[in-house]
Amino acid sequence: MEVIIQPDPGSGSVLAAQIISNLLKRKPNAVLGLATGNTPLRLYKELIDMYKRGEIDFSRVTTFNLDEYVGLPCDHPASYNYFMYENFFKHVNIPKNQIHIPDGAVEDIPAFCLAYEQAIKDAGGIDLQLLGIGRDGHIGFNEPVSSLSSRTRIKTLMEQTLKDNETFFEREDHIPHHVITMGIGTVMESGSILLLAFGTGKAHSIAQTVEGPLTAMVPASILQLHPHAKIILDKDAATHLSRAAYYQTTYDGKPDWQKF
Ligand code: F6R
């Protein structure tokens, strides 16, 4: 696990965009696993700007999103389908048939989840999986005590996650309690992981993820077993790390080619 502490969310997002851009230079047909939520918004803006400046080309990229609310049609403003098109896809050149997002309105959820797993395999597997993290340590919507080898399936959200995500919903809308999410086993099969966390609200779950024991009570702690996981933090999200100075010195000492 490589922990990279940046001064603020802006510089953390620019670094994440450079890492993705470098991957696409090496592998223009890379398969990206994508996340929603507040955390990756600046990263998506940065990638859109790079695309507009002609620095990055997504025409051969395939994407798989982590999760979606059950019961929301794709055009619902609080759905993750809508979020992804508004904040990223409609601004870049990924062909629509190369974009995959779980469909929350599907009737046969188990069959859909199996097909989603198969589609990831058929695409050759995910090269880089982008992740945020919940205050309770969830990745995707794999809440505490999710099986650490789980696959794409339906899950029930915890109270804290419902509260944290409520802001995306209009007052008259009820936030769905169920989601379709890639499993932890699915995420762990990605070639590399890029987890972003900004703000003091994430400091506790980040300390548990990076320096705590590996446990299903903190699903993100499984990343300790991933051979290529980068954790990009701002200073606030790093406040509870006991070895922060060591991570900083290690990263600062790297030559540029190793930083991205
Ligand atoms: C979103 C997702 C979630 C979020 C997490 C953090 O697709 O899978 O795990 O990454 O809930 O959300 P924010 O970024 O809003 O704090």
Short mmCIF file of C-alpha atoms and ligand atoms in Angstrom, two decimals:
data_model
loop_
_atom_site.label_atom_id
_atom_site.label_comp_id
_atom_site.label_asym_id
_atom_site.label_seq_id
_atom_site.Cartn_x
_atom_site.Cartn_y
_atom_site.Cartn_z
CA MET A 1 0.00 0.00 0.00
CA GLU A 2 1.42 3.38 -0.95
CA VAL A 3 0.13 6.33 1.08
CA ILE A 4 0.51 9.71 -0.62
CA ILE A 5 -0.32 12.82 1.40
CA GLN A 6 -1.01 15.95 -0.62
CA PRO A 7 -1.54 19.46 0.80
CA ASP A 8 -5.21 19.68 -0.27
CA PRO A 9 -7.96 17.91 -2.26
CA GLY A 10 -7.09 19.95 -5.37
CA SER A 11 -3.49 18.70 -5.57
CA GLY A 12 -4.61 15.16 -4.65
CA SER A 13 -7.09 15.20 -7.54
CA VAL A 14 -4.49 16.56 -10.01
CA LEU A 15 -2.12 13.76 -9.01
CA ALA A 16 -4.88 11.15 -9.47
CA ALA A 17 -5.64 12.58 -12.93
CA GLN A 18 -1.94 12.33 -13.86
CA ILE A 19 -1.86 8.69 -12.75
CA ILE A 20 -4.90 7.90 -14.93
CA SER A 21 -3.48 9.89 -17.85
CA ASN A 22 -0.18 7.99 -17.60
CA LEU A 23 -2.04 4.68 -17.60
CA LEU A 24 -3.91 5.70 -20.78
CA LYS A 25 -0.62 6.67 -22.44
CA ARG A 26 0.76 3.20 -21.70
CA LYS A 27 -2.52 1.45 -22.45
CA PRO A 28 -5.01 3.51 -24.51
CA ASN A 29 -7.65 0.74 -24.27
CA ALA A 30 -7.45 0.49 -20.47
CA VAL A 31 -10.44 -0.61 -18.43
CA LEU A 32 -11.26 1.85 -15.65
CA GLY A 33 -13.38 1.13 -12.59
CA LEU A 34 -15.09 4.36 -11.54
CA ALA A 35 -16.66 5.75 -8.37
CA THR A 36 -19.27 8.42 -7.64
CA GLY A 37 -19.75 10.68 -4.60
CA ASN A 38 -18.18 14.01 -3.65
CA THR A 39 -14.60 12.82 -3.53
CA PRO A 40 -13.88 12.17 -7.24
CA LEU A 41 -15.66 15.30 -8.54
CA ARG A 42 -12.45 17.37 -8.82
CA LEU A 43 -10.65 14.45 -10.44
CA TYR A 44 -13.38 14.19 -13.08
CA LYS A 45 -13.13 17.96 -13.70
CA GLU A 46 -9.38 17.64 -14.10
CA LEU A 47 -9.73 14.73 -16.57
CA ILE A 48 -12.32 16.71 -18.57
CA ASP A 49 -9.90 19.68 -18.73
CA MET A 50 -7.07 17.41 -19.87
CA TYR A 51 -9.36 15.97 -22.55
CA LYS A 52 -10.34 19.47 -23.73
CA ARG A 53 -6.67 20.45 -23.93
CA GLY A 54 -6.06 17.37 -26.12
CA GLU A 55 -3.83 15.73 -23.51
CA ILE A 56 -5.90 12.61 -23.01
CA ASP A 57 -8.04 10.40 -25.25
CA PHE A 58 -10.79 8.15 -23.91
CA SER A 59 -12.00 6.74 -27.24
CA ARG A 60 -10.69 3.24 -26.53
CA VAL A 61 -11.36 3.22 -22.79
CA THR A 62 -13.95 0.92 -21.21
CA THR A 63 -15.48 1.79 -17.83
CA PHE A 64 -17.31 -0.06 -15.07
CA ASN A 65 -18.92 1.86 -12.24
CA LEU A 66 -18.94 0.48 -8.74
CA ASP A 67 -22.54 0.87 -7.71
CA GLU A 68 -26.08 2.15 -8.13
CA TYR A 69 -29.22 2.57 -6.00
CA VAL A 70 -31.85 -0.13 -6.42
CA GLY A 71 -35.16 1.19 -7.72
CA LEU A 72 -33.86 4.38 -9.34
CA PRO A 73 -34.19 4.67 -13.10
CA CYS A 74 -31.02 5.74 -14.95
CA ASP A 75 -32.39 9.25 -15.59
CA HIS A 76 -33.25 9.96 -11.93
CA PRO A 77 -31.16 13.00 -10.88
CA ALA A 78 -29.90 11.18 -7.75
CA SER A 79 -28.96 8.01 -9.63
CA TYR A 80 -25.29 7.24 -10.16
CA ASN A 81 -26.00 6.83 -13.87
CA TYR A 82 -27.15 10.45 -13.99
CA PHE A 83 -24.21 11.56 -11.80
CA MET A 84 -21.67 9.93 -14.11
CA TYR A 85 -23.11 11.39 -17.31
CA GLU A 86 -23.47 14.88 -15.81
CA ASN A 87 -20.07 14.99 -14.14
CA PHE A 88 -17.94 13.06 -16.57
CA PHE A 89 -19.22 11.00 -19.49
CA LYS A 90 -21.06 13.74 -21.40
CA HIS A 91 -17.87 15.85 -21.43
CA VAL A 92 -15.42 13.24 -22.79
CA ASN A 93 -15.21 10.83 -25.73
CA ILE A 94 -15.90 7.40 -24.24
CA PRO A 95 -18.25 5.60 -26.67
CA LYS A 96 -21.53 4.83 -24.92
CA ASN A 97 -21.26 1.08 -25.57
CA GLN A 98 -17.98 1.04 -23.61
CA ILE A 99 -19.62 2.54 -20.48
CA HIS A 100 -21.05 0.16 -17.86
CA ILE A 101 -23.00 1.26 -14.78
CA PRO A 102 -25.16 -1.06 -12.68
CA ASP A 103 -28.84 -0.65 -13.58
CA GLY A 104 -30.85 -0.05 -10.41
CA ALA A 105 -34.17 -0.50 -12.21
CA VAL A 106 -33.47 -4.01 -13.44
CA GLU A 107 -36.00 -6.71 -12.50
CA ASP A 108 -33.75 -9.73 -12.06
CA ILE A 109 -30.97 -8.38 -9.84
CA PRO A 110 -29.02 -11.65 -9.34
CA ALA A 111 -28.94 -12.29 -13.12
CA PHE A 112 -27.86 -8.70 -13.73
CA CYS A 113 -25.03 -9.00 -11.17
CA LEU A 114 -23.73 -12.21 -12.78
CA ALA A 115 -23.81 -10.53 -16.20
CA TYR A 116 -21.94 -7.50 -14.79
CA GLU A 117 -19.17 -9.74 -13.44
CA GLN A 118 -19.01 -11.51 -16.80
CA ALA A 119 -18.81 -8.20 -18.68
CA ILE A 120 -15.79 -7.19 -16.54
CA LYS A 121 -14.10 -10.50 -17.35
CA ASP A 122 -14.96 -10.18 -21.07
CA ALA A 123 -13.35 -6.72 -21.09
CA GLY A 124 -10.13 -8.30 -19.81
CA GLY A 125 -10.53 -7.19 -16.17
CA ILE A 126 -10.21 -3.75 -14.60
CA ASP A 127 -6.77 -2.12 -14.96
CA LEU A 128 -7.34 0.66 -12.45
CA GLN A 129 -10.14 0.87 -9.91
CA LEU A 130 -10.91 4.30 -8.50
CA LEU A 131 -12.34 4.24 -4.96
CA GLY A 132 -13.65 6.63 -2.35
CA ILE A 133 -14.17 5.48 1.23
CA GLY A 134 -17.09 5.76 3.62
CA ARG A 135 -16.76 7.01 7.21
CA ASP A 136 -17.41 3.39 8.22
CA GLY A 137 -14.64 2.12 5.95
CA HIS A 138 -16.86 0.92 3.10
CA ILE A 139 -15.55 0.68 -0.46
CA GLY A 140 -18.10 0.52 -3.23
CA PHE A 141 -21.16 -0.02 -1.07
CA ASN A 142 -19.63 -2.94 0.76
CA GLU A 143 -20.58 -2.02 4.30
CA PRO A 144 -18.82 -3.41 7.42
CA VAL A 145 -18.92 -7.21 7.72
CA SER A 146 -19.39 -7.61 3.96
CA SER A 147 -17.60 -10.75 2.86
CA LEU A 148 -14.06 -9.82 1.91
CA SER A 149 -14.41 -12.10 -1.13
CA SER A 150 -17.87 -10.89 -2.20
CA ARG A 151 -18.92 -10.37 -5.82
CA THR A 152 -21.36 -7.90 -7.41
CA ARG A 153 -24.68 -8.19 -5.56
CA ILE A 154 -27.44 -6.32 -3.73
CA LYS A 155 -26.55 -4.76 -0.34
CA THR A 156 -28.37 -2.81 2.36
CA LEU A 157 -26.88 0.56 3.32
CA MET A 158 -26.07 1.45 6.94
CA GLU A 159 -27.61 4.43 8.73
CA GLN A 160 -24.40 6.52 8.55
CA THR A 161 -24.07 5.98 4.77
CA LEU A 162 -27.74 6.88 4.22
CA LYS A 163 -27.19 10.14 6.16
CA ASP A 164 -23.96 10.96 4.30
CA ASN A 165 -25.58 10.44 0.88
CA GLU A 166 -28.93 12.06 1.61
CA THR A 167 -27.66 15.41 0.27
CA PHE A 168 -27.87 14.07 -3.30
CA PHE A 169 -31.65 13.61 -2.91
CA GLU A 170 -34.42 16.19 -3.04
CA ARG A 171 -36.36 16.49 0.22
CA GLU A 172 -39.44 14.74 -1.16
CA ASP A 173 -37.37 11.79 -2.43
CA HIS A 174 -36.49 8.94 -0.14
CA ILE A 175 -32.99 7.61 -0.40
CA PRO A 176 -33.14 3.90 -1.36
CA HIS A 177 -31.80 1.57 1.33
CA HIS A 178 -30.62 -0.97 -1.21
CA VAL A 179 -27.85 -0.80 -3.78
CA ILE A 180 -26.16 -2.97 -6.36
CA THR A 181 -22.42 -2.90 -5.73
CA MET A 182 -19.34 -4.59 -7.08
CA GLY A 183 -18.06 -6.96 -4.42
CA ILE A 184 -14.83 -6.67 -2.48
CA GLY A 185 -13.51 -9.72 -4.34
CA THR A 186 -14.39 -7.99 -7.61
CA VAL A 187 -12.51 -4.84 -6.59
CA MET A 188 -9.50 -6.83 -5.39
CA GLU A 189 -9.07 -8.42 -8.83
CA SER A 190 -8.31 -5.01 -10.40
CA GLY A 191 -4.74 -4.57 -11.60
CA SER A 192 -4.32 -1.44 -9.49
CA ILE A 193 -6.33 0.58 -6.98
CA LEU A 194 -6.48 4.34 -6.53
CA LEU A 195 -8.32 5.32 -3.36
CA LEU A 196 -8.94 9.01 -2.70
CA ALA A 197 -9.97 10.43 0.68
CA PHE A 198 -10.21 14.10 1.64
CA GLY A 199 -11.26 15.86 4.84
CA THR A 200 -11.23 15.10 8.56
CA GLY A 201 -14.44 13.07 8.21
CA LYS A 202 -12.37 10.33 6.57
CA ALA A 203 -9.38 10.44 8.96
CA HIS A 204 -10.61 7.68 11.26
CA SER A 205 -11.54 5.17 8.53
CA ILE A 206 -8.25 5.91 6.72
CA ALA A 207 -6.20 5.20 9.87
CA GLN A 208 -8.10 1.92 10.33
CA THR A 209 -7.65 1.03 6.65
CA VAL A 210 -3.93 1.76 6.46
CA GLU A 211 -2.64 0.98 9.95
CA GLY A 212 -5.39 -1.10 11.59
CA PRO A 213 -5.88 -4.85 11.44
CA LEU A 214 -7.35 -6.46 8.34
CA THR A 215 -11.00 -6.97 9.22
CA ALA A 216 -14.42 -7.17 7.56
CA MET A 217 -15.46 -4.49 10.08
CA VAL A 218 -13.38 -2.08 7.95
CA PRO A 219 -13.88 -3.35 4.39
CA ALA A 220 -11.19 -1.04 2.95
CA SER A 221 -8.55 -2.73 5.15
CA ILE A 222 -8.53 -5.57 2.57
CA LEU A 223 -6.49 -3.20 0.40
CA GLN A 224 -3.50 -4.08 2.62
CA LEU A 225 -3.43 -7.31 0.60
CA HIS A 226 -3.49 -5.61 -2.81
CA PRO A 227 -0.03 -5.43 -4.46
CA HIS A 228 -0.70 -2.11 -6.26
CA ALA A 229 -2.89 0.11 -4.07
CA LYS A 230 -2.26 3.86 -3.88
CA ILE A 231 -4.08 5.86 -1.19
CA ILE A 232 -4.14 9.59 -2.00
CA LEU A 233 -5.05 11.80 0.95
CA ASP A 234 -5.14 15.46 1.79
CA LYS A 235 -3.55 16.59 5.08
CA ASP A 236 -6.91 16.44 6.91
CA ALA A 237 -7.64 12.82 5.98
CA ALA A 238 -4.12 11.89 7.13
CA THR A 239 -4.42 13.37 10.65
CA HIS A 240 -4.87 10.03 12.49
CA LEU A 241 -2.01 8.21 10.73
CA SER A 242 0.82 7.40 13.16
CA ARG A 243 3.39 7.01 10.35
CA ALA A 244 2.37 10.06 8.27
CA ALA A 245 5.90 11.53 8.32
CA TYR A 246 7.34 8.28 6.98
CA TYR A 247 4.81 8.10 4.11
CA GLN A 248 5.56 11.73 3.24
CA THR A 249 9.36 11.28 3.24
CA THR A 250 9.07 8.12 1.15
CA TYR A 251 6.92 9.79 -1.49
CA ASP A 252 8.99 13.02 -1.55
CA GLY A 253 12.13 10.95 -2.12
CA LYS A 254 10.80 9.27 -5.24
CA PRO A 255 11.99 10.29 -8.70
CA ASP A 256 9.21 11.76 -10.90
CA TRP A 257 8.82 8.65 -13.04
CA GLN A 258 7.88 6.64 -9.93
CA LYS A 259 5.38 9.20 -8.63
CA PHE A 260 2.68 8.58 -11.22
C1 F6R B 1 -19.43 5.64 -4.67
C2 F6R B 1 -18.94 4.66 -3.70
C3 F6R B 1 -18.77 4.99 -2.26
C4 F6R B 1 -18.16 6.37 -2.02
C5 F6R B 1 -18.07 6.66 -0.52
C6 F6R B 1 -17.52 8.03 -0.25
O1 F6R B 1 -19.51 5.08 -5.97
O2 F6R B 1 -18.69 3.55 -4.08
O3 F6R B 1 -17.97 4.01 -1.65
O4 F6R B 1 -16.89 6.41 -2.61
O5 F6R B 1 -19.34 6.53 0.05
O6 F6R B 1 -18.41 8.99 -0.71
P1 F6R B 1 -17.99 10.54 -0.79
O7 F6R B 1 -16.95 10.63 -1.82
O8 F6R B 1 -19.26 11.24 -1.20
O9 F6R B 1 -17.52 10.90 0.56
#
